[in-house]
PDB file of C-alpha atoms in Angstrom:
ATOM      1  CA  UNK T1475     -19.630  16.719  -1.062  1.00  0.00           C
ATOM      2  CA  UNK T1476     -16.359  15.351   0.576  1.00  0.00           C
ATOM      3  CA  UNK T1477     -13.759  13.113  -1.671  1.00  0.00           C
ATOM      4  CA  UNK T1478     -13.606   9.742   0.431  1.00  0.00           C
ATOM      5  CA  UNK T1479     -10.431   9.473   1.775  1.00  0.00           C
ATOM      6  CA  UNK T1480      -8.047   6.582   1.096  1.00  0.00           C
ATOM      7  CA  UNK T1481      -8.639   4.040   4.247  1.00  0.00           C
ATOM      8  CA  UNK T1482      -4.305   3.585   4.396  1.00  0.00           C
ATOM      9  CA  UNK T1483      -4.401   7.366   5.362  1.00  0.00           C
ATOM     10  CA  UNK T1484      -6.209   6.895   8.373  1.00  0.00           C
ATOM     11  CA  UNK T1485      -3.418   4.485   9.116  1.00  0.00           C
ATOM     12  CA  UNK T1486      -0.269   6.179   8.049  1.00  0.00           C
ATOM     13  CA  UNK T1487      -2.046   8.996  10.722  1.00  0.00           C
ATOM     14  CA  UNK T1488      -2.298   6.591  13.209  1.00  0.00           C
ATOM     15  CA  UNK T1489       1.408   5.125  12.942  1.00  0.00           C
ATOM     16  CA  UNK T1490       3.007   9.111  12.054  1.00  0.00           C
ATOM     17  CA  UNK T1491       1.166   9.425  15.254  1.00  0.00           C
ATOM     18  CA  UNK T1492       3.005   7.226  17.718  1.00  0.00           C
ATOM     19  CA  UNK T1493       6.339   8.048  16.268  1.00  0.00           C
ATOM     20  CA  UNK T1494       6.240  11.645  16.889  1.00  0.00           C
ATOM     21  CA  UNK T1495       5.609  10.225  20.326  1.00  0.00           C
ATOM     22  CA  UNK T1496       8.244   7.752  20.770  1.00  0.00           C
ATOM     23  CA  UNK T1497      10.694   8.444  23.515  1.00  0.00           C
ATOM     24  CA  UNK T1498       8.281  10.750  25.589  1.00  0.00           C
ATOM     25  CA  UNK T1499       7.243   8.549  27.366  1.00  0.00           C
ATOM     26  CA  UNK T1500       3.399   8.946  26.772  1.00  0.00           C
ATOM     27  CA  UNK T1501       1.642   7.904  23.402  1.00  0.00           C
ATOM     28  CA  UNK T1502      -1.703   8.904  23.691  1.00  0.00           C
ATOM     29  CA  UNK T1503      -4.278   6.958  22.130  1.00  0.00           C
ATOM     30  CA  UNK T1504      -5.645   7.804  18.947  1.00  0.00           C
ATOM     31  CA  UNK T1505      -8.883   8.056  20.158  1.00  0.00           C
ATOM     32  CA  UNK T1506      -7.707  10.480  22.642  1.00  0.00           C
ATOM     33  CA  UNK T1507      -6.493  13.318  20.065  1.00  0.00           C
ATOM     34  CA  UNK T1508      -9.757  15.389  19.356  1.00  0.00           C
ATOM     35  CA  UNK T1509     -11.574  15.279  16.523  1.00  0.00           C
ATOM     36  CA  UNK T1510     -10.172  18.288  15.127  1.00  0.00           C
ATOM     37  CA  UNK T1511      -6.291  16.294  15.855  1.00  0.00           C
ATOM     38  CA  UNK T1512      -7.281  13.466  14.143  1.00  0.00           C
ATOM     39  CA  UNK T1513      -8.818  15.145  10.857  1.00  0.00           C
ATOM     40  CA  UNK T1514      -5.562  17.093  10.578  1.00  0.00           C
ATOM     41  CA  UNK T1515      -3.539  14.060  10.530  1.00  0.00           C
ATOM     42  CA  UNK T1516      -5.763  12.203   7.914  1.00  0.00           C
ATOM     43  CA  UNK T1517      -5.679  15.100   5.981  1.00  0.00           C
ATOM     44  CA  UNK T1518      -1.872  15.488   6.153  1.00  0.00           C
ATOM     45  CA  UNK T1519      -1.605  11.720   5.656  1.00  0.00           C
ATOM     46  CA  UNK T1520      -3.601  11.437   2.423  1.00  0.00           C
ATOM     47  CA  UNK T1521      -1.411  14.183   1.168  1.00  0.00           C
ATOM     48  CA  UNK T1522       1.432  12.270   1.622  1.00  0.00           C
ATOM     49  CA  UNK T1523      -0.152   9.317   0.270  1.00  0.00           C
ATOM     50  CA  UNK T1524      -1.577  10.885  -2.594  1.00  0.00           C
ATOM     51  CA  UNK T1525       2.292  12.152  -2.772  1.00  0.00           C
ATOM     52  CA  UNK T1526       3.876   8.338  -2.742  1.00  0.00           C
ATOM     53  CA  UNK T1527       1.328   7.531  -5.748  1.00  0.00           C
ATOM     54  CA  UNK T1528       2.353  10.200  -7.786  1.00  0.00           C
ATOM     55  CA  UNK T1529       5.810   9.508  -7.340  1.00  0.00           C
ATOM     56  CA  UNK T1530       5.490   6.095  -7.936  1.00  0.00           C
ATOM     57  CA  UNK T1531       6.844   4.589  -4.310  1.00  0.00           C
ATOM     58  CA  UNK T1532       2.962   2.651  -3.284  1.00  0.00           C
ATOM     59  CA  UNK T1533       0.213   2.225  -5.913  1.00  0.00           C
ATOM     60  CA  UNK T1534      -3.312   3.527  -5.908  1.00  0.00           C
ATOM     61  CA  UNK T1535      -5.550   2.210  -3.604  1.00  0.00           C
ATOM     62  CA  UNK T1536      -8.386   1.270  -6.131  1.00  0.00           C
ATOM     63  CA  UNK T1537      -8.262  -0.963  -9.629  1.00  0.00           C
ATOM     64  CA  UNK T1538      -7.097   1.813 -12.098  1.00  0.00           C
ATOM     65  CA  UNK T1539      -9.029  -0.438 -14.701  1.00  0.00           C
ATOM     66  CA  UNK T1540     -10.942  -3.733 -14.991  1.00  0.00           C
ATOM     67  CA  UNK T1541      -7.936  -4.942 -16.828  1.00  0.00           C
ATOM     68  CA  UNK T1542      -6.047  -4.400 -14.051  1.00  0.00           C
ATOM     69  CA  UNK T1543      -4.824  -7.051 -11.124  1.00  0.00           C
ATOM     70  CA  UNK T1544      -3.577  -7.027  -7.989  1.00  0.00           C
ATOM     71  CA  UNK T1545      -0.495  -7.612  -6.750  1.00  0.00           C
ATOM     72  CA  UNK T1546      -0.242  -8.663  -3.151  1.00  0.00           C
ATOM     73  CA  UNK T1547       2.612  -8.796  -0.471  1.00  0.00           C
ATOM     74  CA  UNK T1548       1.430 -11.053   2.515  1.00  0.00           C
ATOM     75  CA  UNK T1549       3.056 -10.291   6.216  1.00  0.00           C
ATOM     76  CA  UNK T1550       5.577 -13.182   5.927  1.00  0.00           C
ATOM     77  CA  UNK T1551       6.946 -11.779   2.569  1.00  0.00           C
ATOM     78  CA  UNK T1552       4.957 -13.968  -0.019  1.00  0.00           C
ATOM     79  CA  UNK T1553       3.975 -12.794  -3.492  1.00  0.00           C
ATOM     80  CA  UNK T1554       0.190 -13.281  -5.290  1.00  0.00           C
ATOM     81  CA  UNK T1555      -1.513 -12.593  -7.526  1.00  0.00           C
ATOM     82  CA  UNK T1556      -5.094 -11.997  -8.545  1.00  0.00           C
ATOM     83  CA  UNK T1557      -6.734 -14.243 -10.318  1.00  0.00           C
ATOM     84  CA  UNK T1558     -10.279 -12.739 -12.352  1.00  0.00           C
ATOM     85  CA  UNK T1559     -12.745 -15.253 -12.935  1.00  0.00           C
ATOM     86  CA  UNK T1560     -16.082 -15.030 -14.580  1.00  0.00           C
ATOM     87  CA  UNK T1561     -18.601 -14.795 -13.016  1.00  0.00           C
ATOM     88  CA  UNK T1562     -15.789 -11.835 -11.400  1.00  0.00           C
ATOM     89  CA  UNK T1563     -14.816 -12.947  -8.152  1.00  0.00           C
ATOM     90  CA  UNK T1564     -14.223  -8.978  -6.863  1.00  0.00           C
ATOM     91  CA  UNK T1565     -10.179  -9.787  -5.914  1.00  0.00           C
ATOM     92  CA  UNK T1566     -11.181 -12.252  -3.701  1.00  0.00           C
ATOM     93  CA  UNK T1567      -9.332 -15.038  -6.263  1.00  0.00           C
ATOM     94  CA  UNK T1568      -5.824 -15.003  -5.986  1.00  0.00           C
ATOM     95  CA  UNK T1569      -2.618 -17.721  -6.370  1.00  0.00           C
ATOM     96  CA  UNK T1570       0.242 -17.837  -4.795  1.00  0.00           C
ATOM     97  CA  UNK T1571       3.728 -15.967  -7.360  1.00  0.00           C
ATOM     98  CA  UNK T1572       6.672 -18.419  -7.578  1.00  0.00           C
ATOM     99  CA  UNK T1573      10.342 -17.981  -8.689  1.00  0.00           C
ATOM    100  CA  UNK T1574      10.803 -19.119 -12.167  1.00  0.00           C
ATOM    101  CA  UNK T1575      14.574 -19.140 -12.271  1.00  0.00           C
ATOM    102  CA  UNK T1576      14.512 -20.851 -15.748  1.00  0.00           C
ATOM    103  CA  UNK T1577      13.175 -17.156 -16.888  1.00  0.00           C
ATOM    104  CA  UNK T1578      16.273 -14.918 -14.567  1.00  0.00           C
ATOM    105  CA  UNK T1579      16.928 -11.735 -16.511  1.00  0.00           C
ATOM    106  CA  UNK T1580      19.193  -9.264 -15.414  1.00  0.00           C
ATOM    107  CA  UNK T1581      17.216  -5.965 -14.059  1.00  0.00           C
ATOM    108  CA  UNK T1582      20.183  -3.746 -14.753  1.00  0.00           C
ATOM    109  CA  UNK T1583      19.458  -4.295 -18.967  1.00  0.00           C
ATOM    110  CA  UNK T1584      15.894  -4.471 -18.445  1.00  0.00           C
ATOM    111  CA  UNK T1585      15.937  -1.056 -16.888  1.00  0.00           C
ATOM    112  CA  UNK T1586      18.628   0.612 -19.357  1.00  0.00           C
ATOM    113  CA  UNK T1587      15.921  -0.573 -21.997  1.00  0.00           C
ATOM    114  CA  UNK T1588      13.767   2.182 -20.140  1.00  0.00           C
ATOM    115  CA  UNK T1589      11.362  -0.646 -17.608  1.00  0.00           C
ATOM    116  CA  UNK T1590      10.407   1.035 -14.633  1.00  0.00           C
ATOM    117  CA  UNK T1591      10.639  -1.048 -10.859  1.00  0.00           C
ATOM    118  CA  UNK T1592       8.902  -0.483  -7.748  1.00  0.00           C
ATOM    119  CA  UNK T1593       9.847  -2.382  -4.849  1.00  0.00           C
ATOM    120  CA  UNK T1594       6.611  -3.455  -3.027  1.00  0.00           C
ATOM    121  CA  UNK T1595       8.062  -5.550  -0.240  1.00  0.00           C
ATOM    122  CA  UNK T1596      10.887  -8.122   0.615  1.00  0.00           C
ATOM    123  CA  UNK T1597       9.982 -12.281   0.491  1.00  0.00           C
ATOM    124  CA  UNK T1598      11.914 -14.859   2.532  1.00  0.00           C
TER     125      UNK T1598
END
């Protein structure tokens, strides 16, 4: 039995891909590498994935608990958040994060009082 592979490996593949093409002047398709190419570069990929999750630079790619919730990033730089509901709505739930600046604390302290940050993304 195979471990399923993370579905953002096939992608970091895809995009490690056309970079180590850039400048060549030919990017061949991804469906134009063999089979064989392609499995290489997933497998390569989800070791570098599973890499950034150990190190703590991108978080797993499942709920590490159902006391867990997601934290998403949209493309124009917007925070939410996951909201459960009962009956469980399976992630599909989730509000939009604002700024409370009436709550600002200074991340320098928070972090010399041993809290760990991860920078997921940058909002406008």
């Amino acid at each position: 039995m195979t471990t399923p592979i993370d579905p953002r490996a096939r992608r970091l593949a895809e995009h490690r891909q056309r970079i180590a093409h850039e400048g060549t002047g030919y990017v061949p398709a991804w469906n134009d590498l063999t089979q064989e190419q392609r499995d290489q570069s997933i497998g390569e990929a989800a070791n570098w994935l599973r890499a950034a999750v150990e190190a703590g630079l991108t978080p797993l790619g499942e709920r590490p608990t159902d006391e867990h919730d997601a934290v998403w990033l949209d493309e124009q730089g917007g925070l939410w958040g996951e909201y459960q509901t009962s009956p469980p709505s399976y992630g599909d739930a989730i509000l939009p994060l604002v700024w409370a600046s009436e709550e600002c604390s200074s991340k320098r302290e928070l972090e010399g009082q041993g809290l760990g940050f991860r920078l997921i993304g940058w909002s406008q």
